[in-house]
Short mmCIF file of C-alpha atoms and ligand atoms in Angstrom, two decimals:
data_model
loop_
_atom_site.label_atom_id
_atom_site.label_comp_id
_atom_site.label_asym_id
_atom_site.label_seq_id
_atom_site.Cartn_x
_atom_site.Cartn_y
_atom_site.Cartn_z
CA PRO A 1 -67.04 92.61 179.63
CA GLU A 2 -64.24 93.41 177.18
CA ASN A 3 -65.13 94.55 173.72
CA GLY A 4 -64.01 92.58 170.76
CA SER A 5 -64.01 89.03 169.65
CA LEU A 6 -63.13 85.96 171.60
CA SER A 7 -61.89 82.81 169.88
CA ILE A 8 -61.44 79.63 171.86
CA VAL A 9 -59.45 77.02 170.00
CA VAL A 10 -59.63 73.51 171.42
CA LEU A 11 -56.69 71.55 170.06
CA GLY A 12 -57.38 67.86 170.34
CA ALA A 13 -61.08 68.37 169.70
CA SER A 14 -61.77 64.69 169.08
CA GLY A 15 -60.03 63.48 172.24
CA ASP A 16 -61.35 62.17 175.56
CA LEU A 17 -60.68 65.33 177.58
CA ALA A 18 -62.37 67.60 175.06
CA LYS A 19 -65.40 65.36 174.92
CA LYS A 20 -65.78 64.79 178.67
CA LYS A 21 -64.72 68.12 180.10
CA THR A 22 -63.78 70.95 177.75
CA PHE A 23 -66.83 71.08 175.48
CA PRO A 24 -69.42 70.53 178.21
CA ALA A 25 -67.76 73.30 180.24
CA LEU A 26 -67.71 75.67 177.26
CA PHE A 27 -71.34 74.92 176.53
CA ASN A 28 -72.40 75.60 180.12
CA LEU A 29 -70.48 78.84 180.17
CA TYR A 30 -72.04 79.89 176.92
CA LYS A 31 -75.51 79.15 178.24
CA GLN A 32 -74.95 81.14 181.40
CA VAL A 33 -73.54 84.14 179.62
CA ARG A 34 -76.00 84.19 176.73
CA TYR A 35 -79.16 82.83 178.21
CA LEU A 36 -78.81 82.88 181.95
CA VAL A 37 -80.33 79.43 181.85
CA LYS A 38 -80.27 78.19 185.42
CA ASP A 39 -82.37 75.12 185.14
CA LYS A 40 -80.34 72.50 183.32
CA ASP A 41 -83.49 70.64 182.29
CA ALA A 42 -85.42 73.51 180.74
CA SER A 43 -85.67 71.57 177.54
CA ARG A 44 -86.81 74.17 175.01
CA GLU A 45 -84.20 76.67 176.00
CA GLN A 46 -81.65 73.90 176.19
CA LEU A 47 -82.30 72.79 172.63
CA GLU A 48 -82.14 76.32 171.34
CA ALA A 49 -78.88 76.89 173.19
CA VAL A 50 -77.37 73.71 171.77
CA SER A 51 -78.21 74.70 168.24
CA LYS A 52 -76.82 78.22 168.64
CA PHE A 53 -73.72 76.90 170.34
CA LEU A 54 -73.08 74.43 167.53
CA HIS A 55 -73.36 77.26 165.04
CA LEU A 56 -70.47 78.99 166.73
CA ILE A 57 -68.18 76.03 166.31
CA LYS A 58 -65.92 75.56 163.34
CA TYR A 59 -63.94 72.36 162.94
CA VAL A 60 -60.53 72.69 161.35
CA SER A 61 -58.54 69.51 160.87
CA GLY A 62 -54.79 69.48 160.56
CA ALA A 63 -51.50 68.04 161.74
CA TYR A 64 -49.82 69.24 164.93
CA ASP A 65 -46.56 69.96 163.17
CA SER A 66 -47.79 71.44 159.92
CA GLU A 67 -47.20 75.14 159.52
CA SER A 68 -49.60 75.40 156.61
CA ASP A 69 -52.38 73.80 158.68
CA PHE A 70 -51.81 76.31 161.45
CA ARG A 71 -51.87 79.14 158.92
CA LEU A 72 -55.24 77.82 157.81
CA LEU A 73 -56.37 77.85 161.43
CA ASP A 74 -55.17 81.44 161.76
CA LYS A 75 -57.21 82.40 158.70
CA GLU A 76 -60.32 80.85 160.24
CA ILE A 77 -59.78 82.75 163.47
CA SER A 78 -59.24 86.01 161.58
CA LYS A 79 -62.43 85.41 159.63
CA HIS A 80 -64.34 84.95 162.87
CA GLU A 81 -62.72 88.07 164.28
CA SER A 82 -63.63 90.25 161.36
CA LEU A 83 -67.24 89.18 161.75
CA THR A 84 -67.46 89.76 165.48
CA LYS A 85 -65.13 92.66 166.19
CA THR A 86 -66.63 95.96 167.18
CA ALA A 87 -64.99 99.20 166.04
CA GLU A 88 -62.97 99.63 169.20
CA GLY A 89 -62.68 95.90 169.79
CA SER A 90 -59.59 93.88 170.40
CA SER A 91 -58.95 90.27 169.59
CA ARG A 92 -58.69 87.59 172.25
CA ARG A 93 -57.36 84.17 171.40
CA LEU A 94 -57.40 81.28 173.81
CA PHE A 95 -55.69 78.04 172.82
CA TYR A 96 -56.69 75.06 174.90
CA LEU A 97 -54.24 72.19 174.49
CA ALA A 98 -56.36 69.11 175.17
CA LEU A 99 -53.48 67.03 173.86
CA PRO A 100 -50.84 64.55 174.94
CA PRO A 101 -47.81 66.46 176.27
CA SER A 102 -45.56 64.90 173.63
CA VAL A 103 -47.00 67.33 171.07
CA TYR A 104 -46.96 70.44 173.32
CA PRO A 105 -43.59 71.62 171.96
CA SER A 106 -44.56 71.52 168.30
CA VAL A 107 -48.08 72.84 168.84
CA SER A 108 -47.00 75.75 171.01
CA LYS A 109 -44.35 76.65 168.45
CA MET A 110 -46.91 76.59 165.64
CA ILE A 111 -49.27 78.81 167.63
CA LYS A 112 -46.45 81.25 168.21
CA THR A 113 -45.38 81.39 164.58
CA SER A 114 -48.79 81.36 162.91
CA CYS A 115 -51.70 82.09 165.22
CA MET A 116 -50.91 84.97 167.58
CA ASN A 117 -53.27 87.88 168.02
CA LYS A 118 -52.23 90.53 165.53
CA SER A 119 -54.81 93.20 166.25
CA ASP A 120 -53.51 96.77 166.60
CA LEU A 121 -56.36 97.40 168.97
CA GLY A 122 -54.98 95.16 171.69
CA GLY A 123 -56.21 91.90 173.13
CA TRP A 124 -54.24 88.82 174.00
CA THR A 125 -53.15 85.28 173.17
CA ARG A 126 -53.19 82.73 175.99
CA ILE A 127 -52.57 79.02 176.14
CA VAL A 128 -54.03 76.47 178.52
CA VAL A 129 -52.06 73.30 179.21
CA GLU A 130 -53.18 70.20 181.04
CA LYS A 131 -51.31 67.67 183.07
CA PRO A 132 -49.37 65.46 182.69
CA PHE A 133 -46.91 68.28 182.41
CA GLY A 134 -43.77 66.19 182.08
CA LYS A 135 -42.94 62.85 183.68
CA ASP A 136 -40.36 63.99 186.17
CA LEU A 137 -38.42 67.08 187.18
CA GLU A 138 -36.12 67.05 184.18
CA SER A 139 -38.77 66.54 181.50
CA ALA A 140 -41.11 69.07 183.13
CA GLU A 141 -38.33 71.65 183.26
CA GLN A 142 -37.51 71.00 179.62
CA LEU A 143 -41.12 71.55 178.67
CA SER A 144 -41.33 74.67 180.83
CA THR A 145 -38.21 76.12 179.24
CA GLN A 146 -39.47 75.37 175.78
CA ILE A 147 -42.93 76.88 176.31
CA GLY A 148 -41.42 79.68 178.42
CA GLY A 149 -39.27 80.63 175.42
CA LEU A 150 -42.40 81.19 173.36
CA PHE A 151 -44.88 82.68 175.83
CA GLU A 152 -44.68 84.90 178.89
CA GLU A 153 -45.77 83.39 182.21
CA PRO A 154 -48.99 85.51 182.31
CA GLN A 155 -50.00 83.90 179.01
CA ILE A 156 -49.58 80.32 180.26
CA TYR A 157 -52.41 78.68 182.22
CA ARG A 158 -51.40 75.33 183.71
CA ILE A 159 -54.72 73.85 184.67
CA ASP A 160 -55.29 71.56 187.64
CA HIS A 161 -59.02 71.08 187.73
CA TYR A 162 -59.05 70.28 191.46
CA LEU A 163 -58.34 73.96 192.03
CA GLY A 164 -61.72 74.71 190.47
CA LYS A 165 -63.70 72.57 192.93
CA GLU A 166 -65.96 74.49 195.29
CA LEU A 167 -64.54 73.21 198.54
CA VAL A 168 -60.97 73.56 197.37
CA GLN A 169 -61.68 77.21 196.54
CA ASN A 170 -63.20 77.53 199.99
CA MET A 171 -60.03 76.43 201.76
CA LEU A 172 -58.32 79.78 202.27
CA VAL A 173 -61.54 81.48 203.34
CA LEU A 174 -62.13 78.73 205.83
CA ARG A 175 -58.65 78.93 207.28
CA PHE A 176 -58.12 82.65 207.39
CA ALA A 177 -61.59 84.14 207.87
CA ASN A 178 -62.51 82.06 210.91
CA ARG A 179 -60.98 83.05 214.21
CA MET A 180 -61.57 79.63 215.71
CA PHE A 181 -59.21 77.90 213.31
CA LEU A 182 -56.27 80.28 213.56
CA PRO A 183 -54.88 79.09 216.92
CA LEU A 184 -55.64 75.42 216.21
CA TRP A 185 -54.03 75.00 212.80
CA ASN A 186 -50.62 73.70 213.84
CA ARG A 187 -48.53 70.93 215.36
CA ASP A 188 -49.67 71.76 218.90
CA ASN A 189 -53.22 70.67 218.11
CA ILE A 190 -53.29 68.65 214.93
CA ALA A 191 -52.15 65.03 215.07
CA ASN A 192 -52.29 64.18 211.37
CA VAL A 193 -53.87 65.20 208.08
CA GLN A 194 -55.18 62.89 205.38
CA ILE A 195 -55.95 63.95 201.83
CA VAL A 196 -57.75 61.12 200.13
CA PHE A 197 -58.94 60.45 196.60
CA LYS A 198 -60.85 57.27 195.80
CA GLU A 199 -62.52 56.04 192.66
CA ASP A 200 -64.75 52.99 192.47
CA PHE A 201 -63.80 52.26 188.86
CA GLY A 202 -60.57 51.24 187.19
CA THR A 203 -58.63 52.79 184.35
CA ASP A 204 -61.48 51.98 181.95
CA GLY A 205 -60.02 52.23 178.49
CA ARG A 206 -57.31 54.66 179.57
CA GLY A 207 -54.85 51.89 180.42
CA GLY A 208 -52.46 52.88 177.66
CA TYR A 209 -52.07 56.39 179.04
CA PHE A 210 -52.28 55.37 182.67
CA ASP A 211 -49.62 52.70 182.52
CA GLN A 212 -47.06 55.27 181.40
CA TYR A 213 -47.80 57.49 184.38
CA GLY A 214 -49.32 55.69 187.37
CA ILE A 215 -51.43 57.08 190.20
CA ILE A 216 -48.74 59.34 191.68
CA ARG A 217 -48.34 61.33 188.46
CA ASP A 218 -52.05 61.09 187.65
CA ILE A 219 -53.47 62.30 190.97
CA ILE A 220 -51.04 62.78 193.87
CA GLN A 221 -48.29 64.99 192.43
CA ASN A 222 -50.89 67.46 191.13
CA HIS A 223 -54.43 67.30 192.54
CA LEU A 224 -53.62 66.13 196.07
CA LEU A 225 -50.45 68.17 196.36
CA GLN A 226 -52.35 71.33 195.42
CA ILE A 227 -54.82 70.61 198.20
CA PHE A 228 -51.93 69.93 200.55
CA CYS A 229 -50.57 73.41 199.74
CA LEU A 230 -53.84 75.09 200.65
CA VAL A 231 -54.09 73.19 203.93
CA ALA A 232 -50.48 73.68 204.96
CA MET A 233 -49.33 77.05 203.57
CA GLU A 234 -48.90 80.21 205.61
CA LYS A 235 -51.23 83.16 205.26
CA PRO A 236 -50.42 85.06 202.06
CA VAL A 237 -49.57 88.76 202.25
CA SER A 238 -52.71 89.49 200.20
CA VAL A 239 -55.20 87.61 198.08
CA ARG A 240 -53.33 88.55 194.92
CA PRO A 241 -52.53 85.46 192.82
CA GLU A 242 -48.79 86.05 193.09
CA HIS A 243 -48.87 86.27 196.87
CA ILE A 244 -50.93 83.11 197.19
CA ARG A 245 -48.66 81.19 194.86
CA ASP A 246 -45.55 82.46 196.66
CA GLU A 247 -46.80 80.78 199.84
CA LYS A 248 -47.60 77.56 198.02
CA VAL A 249 -44.07 77.38 196.70
CA LYS A 250 -42.65 77.97 200.19
CA VAL A 251 -44.56 75.14 201.78
CA LEU A 252 -43.66 72.79 198.92
CA GLU A 253 -40.03 73.65 199.46
CA SER A 254 -40.39 72.77 203.14
CA VAL A 255 -41.35 69.16 202.40
CA LEU A 256 -38.62 66.71 203.42
CA PRO A 257 -37.42 63.93 201.07
CA ILE A 258 -39.92 61.06 201.17
CA LYS A 259 -38.71 58.08 203.22
CA ASP A 260 -39.05 54.51 201.95
CA ASP A 261 -41.11 53.60 205.02
CA ASP A 262 -43.61 56.29 204.17
CA ILE A 263 -44.87 54.68 200.98
CA VAL A 264 -47.29 51.91 200.12
CA LEU A 265 -48.08 51.12 196.49
CA GLY A 266 -50.82 48.90 195.14
CA GLN A 267 -52.24 47.61 191.89
CA TYR A 268 -55.78 46.27 191.57
CA GLU A 269 -56.27 42.73 190.41
CA GLY A 270 -57.38 42.69 186.79
CA TYR A 271 -55.58 45.91 185.86
CA ARG A 272 -53.23 44.00 183.56
CA ASP A 273 -56.16 42.41 181.69
CA ASP A 274 -56.39 45.65 179.72
CA PRO A 275 -54.81 44.79 176.34
CA THR A 276 -52.93 48.11 176.34
CA VAL A 277 -51.24 47.31 179.68
CA PRO A 278 -48.12 45.09 179.65
CA ASP A 279 -48.55 41.74 181.43
CA ASN A 280 -45.73 42.46 183.84
CA SER A 281 -46.68 46.06 184.64
CA ASN A 282 -45.74 47.27 188.13
CA THR A 283 -47.51 50.63 187.65
CA PRO A 284 -49.32 51.62 190.85
CA THR A 285 -53.06 52.22 190.66
CA PHE A 286 -53.00 52.96 194.40
CA ALA A 287 -50.51 54.87 196.51
CA SER A 288 -50.34 56.19 200.01
CA VAL A 289 -47.46 58.58 200.68
CA ILE A 290 -46.61 60.46 203.86
CA LEU A 291 -45.26 63.98 203.46
CA ARG A 292 -43.36 65.52 206.36
CA VAL A 293 -43.04 69.27 206.52
CA HIS A 294 -40.00 70.84 208.08
CA ASN A 295 -41.22 74.12 209.51
CA GLU A 296 -42.40 75.56 212.78
CA ARG A 297 -46.07 75.02 212.11
CA TRP A 298 -45.95 71.40 211.00
CA GLU A 299 -42.84 69.69 212.34
CA GLY A 300 -43.88 66.15 213.33
CA VAL A 301 -47.35 66.20 211.74
CA PRO A 302 -47.71 63.57 209.01
CA PHE A 303 -49.66 64.51 205.89
CA ILE A 304 -50.93 61.31 204.33
CA LEU A 305 -51.78 61.64 200.63
CA LYS A 306 -53.69 58.63 199.41
CA ALA A 307 -55.20 57.90 196.00
CA GLY A 308 -56.54 54.79 194.37
CA LYS A 309 -58.55 53.40 191.49
CA ALA A 310 -61.07 50.55 191.69
CA LEU A 311 -61.63 51.01 195.43
CA ASP A 312 -64.74 50.65 197.59
CA SER A 313 -66.20 54.11 196.89
CA ARG A 314 -65.82 57.32 194.92
CA LYS A 315 -64.91 60.27 197.09
CA ALA A 316 -62.33 62.89 197.84
CA ASP A 317 -61.84 64.43 201.24
CA ILE A 318 -59.49 66.19 203.61
CA ARG A 319 -59.45 64.76 207.11
CA ILE A 320 -57.80 66.75 209.86
CA GLN A 321 -57.42 64.81 213.07
CA PHE A 322 -56.79 66.64 216.32
CA LYS A 323 -54.71 65.42 219.24
CA ASP A 324 -56.20 63.84 222.34
CA VAL A 325 -57.26 65.89 225.32
CA PRO A 326 -55.44 64.65 228.45
CA GLY A 327 -56.97 61.37 229.59
CA GLN A 328 -59.08 61.02 226.46
CA LYS A 329 -60.82 57.65 226.30
CA GLN A 330 -62.70 57.72 223.05
CA GLY A 331 -63.08 59.55 219.79
CA ARG A 332 -60.73 62.27 218.72
CA ASN A 333 -61.95 65.49 217.19
CA GLU A 334 -61.85 65.41 213.45
CA PHE A 335 -62.61 68.08 210.89
CA VAL A 336 -63.56 66.66 207.51
CA ILE A 337 -63.93 68.60 204.28
CA ARG A 338 -65.62 66.47 201.66
CA LEU A 339 -64.87 67.72 198.16
CA GLN A 340 -67.03 65.13 196.43
CA PRO A 341 -69.53 63.67 196.09
CA SER A 342 -72.02 65.87 197.99
CA GLU A 343 -69.86 68.73 199.20
CA ALA A 344 -69.82 68.98 202.98
CA MET A 345 -67.81 69.97 206.01
CA TYR A 346 -68.30 68.22 209.31
CA MET A 347 -66.68 68.08 212.70
CA LYS A 348 -66.58 65.10 214.94
CA LEU A 349 -67.14 66.11 218.54
CA THR A 350 -67.59 64.29 221.81
CA VAL A 351 -70.89 65.18 223.50
CA LYS A 352 -72.95 63.89 226.37
CA GLN A 353 -75.21 61.10 225.26
CA PRO A 354 -78.68 62.65 225.38
CA GLY A 355 -80.80 61.14 228.12
CA LEU A 356 -80.73 60.48 231.84
CA GLU A 357 -77.41 58.71 231.95
CA MET A 358 -74.13 60.60 232.08
CA SER A 359 -72.15 59.01 229.29
CA THR A 360 -70.40 60.41 226.25
CA VAL A 361 -70.79 59.74 222.59
CA GLN A 362 -69.19 60.96 219.39
CA SER A 363 -71.41 63.12 217.23
CA GLU A 364 -71.12 65.44 214.26
CA LEU A 365 -71.61 69.09 213.53
CA ASP A 366 -72.60 68.94 209.92
CA LEU A 367 -72.61 71.52 207.13
CA SER A 368 -73.91 69.71 204.13
CA TYR A 369 -74.03 71.97 201.08
CA ARG A 370 -76.99 70.33 199.45
CA GLN A 371 -79.14 71.07 202.48
CA ARG A 372 -77.73 74.42 203.42
CA TYR A 373 -77.51 75.90 199.93
CA GLN A 374 -80.57 74.38 198.35
CA GLY A 375 -81.10 75.51 194.80
CA VAL A 376 -77.62 76.98 194.46
CA ALA A 377 -75.89 75.39 191.49
CA ILE A 378 -72.27 74.56 192.16
CA PRO A 379 -70.34 75.14 188.93
CA GLU A 380 -68.15 72.45 187.44
CA ALA A 381 -64.45 72.95 188.06
CA TYR A 382 -63.66 73.33 184.37
CA GLU A 383 -66.32 76.00 183.88
CA ARG A 384 -64.83 78.19 186.56
CA LEU A 385 -61.28 77.71 185.39
CA ILE A 386 -61.99 78.39 181.73
CA LEU A 387 -63.78 81.57 182.75
CA ASP A 388 -60.69 82.55 184.75
CA THR A 389 -58.49 82.09 181.69
CA ILE A 390 -60.73 84.47 179.76
CA ARG A 391 -60.73 86.97 182.61
CA GLY A 392 -56.98 86.70 182.99
CA ASP A 393 -57.03 85.51 186.60
CA GLN A 394 -54.18 83.12 187.36
CA GLN A 395 -54.88 82.53 191.03
CA HIS A 396 -56.16 79.00 190.51
CA PHE A 397 -53.46 77.97 188.07
CA VAL A 398 -50.08 76.45 188.71
CA ARG A 399 -47.08 78.73 188.35
CA ARG A 400 -43.85 77.48 186.83
CA ASP A 401 -41.88 77.45 190.10
CA GLU A 402 -44.75 75.70 191.85
CA LEU A 403 -44.72 72.96 189.25
CA LYS A 404 -40.98 72.60 189.63
CA ALA A 405 -41.22 72.33 193.42
CA SER A 406 -43.91 69.67 193.12
CA TRP A 407 -41.80 67.56 190.78
CA GLU A 408 -38.83 67.97 193.13
CA ILE A 409 -40.81 66.27 195.89
CA PHE A 410 -41.86 63.23 193.87
CA THR A 411 -39.13 62.69 191.29
CA PRO A 412 -36.70 60.62 193.45
CA LEU A 413 -39.56 58.32 194.46
CA LEU A 414 -40.89 58.06 190.90
CA HIS A 415 -37.46 57.13 189.60
CA LYS A 416 -37.18 54.37 192.19
CA ILE A 417 -40.62 53.05 191.21
CA ASP A 418 -39.71 53.18 187.52
CA LYS A 419 -36.58 51.15 188.29
CA GLY A 420 -38.74 48.55 190.03
CA GLU A 421 -37.38 49.24 193.53
CA PHE A 422 -40.90 49.30 194.99
CA LYS A 423 -43.42 46.63 194.27
CA SER A 424 -47.10 47.39 193.87
CA ILE A 425 -49.07 45.16 196.22
CA PRO A 426 -52.09 43.51 194.57
CA TYR A 427 -55.50 44.41 195.98
CA LYS A 428 -59.04 43.35 195.21
CA GLN A 429 -61.28 45.60 193.14
CA GLY A 430 -63.87 47.22 195.36
CA SER A 431 -61.66 46.96 198.47
CA ARG A 432 -59.96 49.64 200.60
CA GLY A 433 -56.66 48.95 198.85
CA PRO A 434 -53.71 47.05 200.35
CA ALA A 435 -53.98 46.39 204.10
CA GLU A 436 -50.39 47.69 204.41
CA ALA A 437 -51.71 51.21 203.78
CA ASP A 438 -53.99 51.04 206.81
CA LYS A 439 -51.10 49.74 208.90
CA MET A 440 -48.93 52.64 207.79
CA LEU A 441 -51.73 55.05 208.67
CA GLU A 442 -52.01 53.59 212.14
CA LYS A 443 -48.25 53.81 212.58
CA ALA A 444 -48.43 57.47 211.57
CA GLY A 445 -50.74 58.01 214.54
CA TYR A 446 -54.16 58.02 212.97
CA VAL A 447 -56.84 56.85 215.38
CA GLN A 448 -60.00 55.42 213.88
CA THR A 449 -63.02 57.48 214.90
CA HIS A 450 -66.65 56.57 214.65
CA GLY A 451 -69.66 58.58 213.61
CA TYR A 452 -72.92 58.57 215.46
C1 BG6 B 501 -57.98 63.31 186.24
C2 BG6 B 501 -57.28 61.99 186.24
O1 BG6 B 501 -57.05 64.35 186.34
O2 BG6 B 501 -58.86 63.37 187.34
C3 BG6 B 501 -58.27 60.85 186.22
O3 BG6 B 501 -56.43 61.89 185.11
C4 BG6 B 501 -59.32 61.01 187.30
O4 BG6 B 501 -57.61 59.61 186.36
C5 BG6 B 501 -59.88 62.41 187.31
O5 BG6 B 501 -60.34 60.07 187.08
C6 BG6 B 501 -60.78 62.64 188.52
O6 BG6 B 501 -61.42 63.87 188.43
P1 BG6 B 501 -62.77 64.12 189.20
O7 BG6 B 501 -63.03 65.58 189.05
O8 BG6 B 501 -63.79 63.26 188.55
O9 BG6 B 501 -62.53 63.71 190.62
#
């Protein structure tokens, strides 16, 4: 809606992230804005869109620490701006760092010195950064201080693409716009909560990166912890981004130090066959961690965050298990929010078995998005989030204090793992992960339920 030119600079244009996520998302956004193409297979329109999109792209190659290269980049952006700016237009510059974090400091400095928006007519310069944002509390804080010295917080967009998923964005609506959940969402009624991420493939060519980080830094400390916040936080004062993020920080600060008994680590067999992974690597490709929240709402309710590669299926869900009714013999109530694949929400209920006999059975109340919202395209997480960065909406981005609080939770554990104090238990590819994780789950009070 704003007048003026928009330049989106993808730094790291030849990398994996840019190829898999950033460019496809930009292309889809472009199509929707320019063409309103809804049908992804409309081939003539598609081809035309591709060719026009490619015309808008300019490739500039350079080194991440070369001032003259960044000055060249600035010239290219200015050229584009002079062609597209309307008389009253401002200039908007978005820098997307699809890069390894080791070069964030030099790149952000170069942007600041050579590539900022200089228009007298207004506009902005914003930067988007991806995880891994640091390796532990100290390195993340260092990075935050360094980038914070160059840009204001409203200019920095720390992306966590799980916050762009449809059912993650639905979480606060679900919790606070439905009367039936308000009185139930607490320790009096909920026995345990699981937040689970599974992939049925391994690190596939990303072993070099992955081995430096492991599954906790790759998935749990960011994606699953963000979901945890939305499930566990208190109601924000308003829907303003600052109010929502204030509540996320509070609940993160209420998490108790993780106990040694509340952790199971695993590594799939064959992981070390990757030539970029050391033969003696102890890096976990699977982890199950119990978080315990010290506040009135959640005291005593375990939150089990579990993530693994090369498991039996690909899915991510939130599983809220309710306590027994007095004298309960079978099947607890469970409320499941499936983020992917096939977005759905379902509730496990006990009902009378239909028929002449008076017996009970567990059944499901099922809201499957594909059926209910037929023909409604669910946007990719990256599309939504990139659009937010252009609109200047930071609600679904991680604030600096939130990031700090999340590293505070996991850093002591990560340091112990790095020192080799926890061993990753081997597990078979295509399995559920180490059996020890299921035992820990049972000990935490999870009762296996069955569908109909
Ligand atoms: C990324 C992780 O952040 O998320 C990857 O680095 C993982 O290891 C990916 O595969 C999963 O994202 P999605 O959206 O496919 O579930």
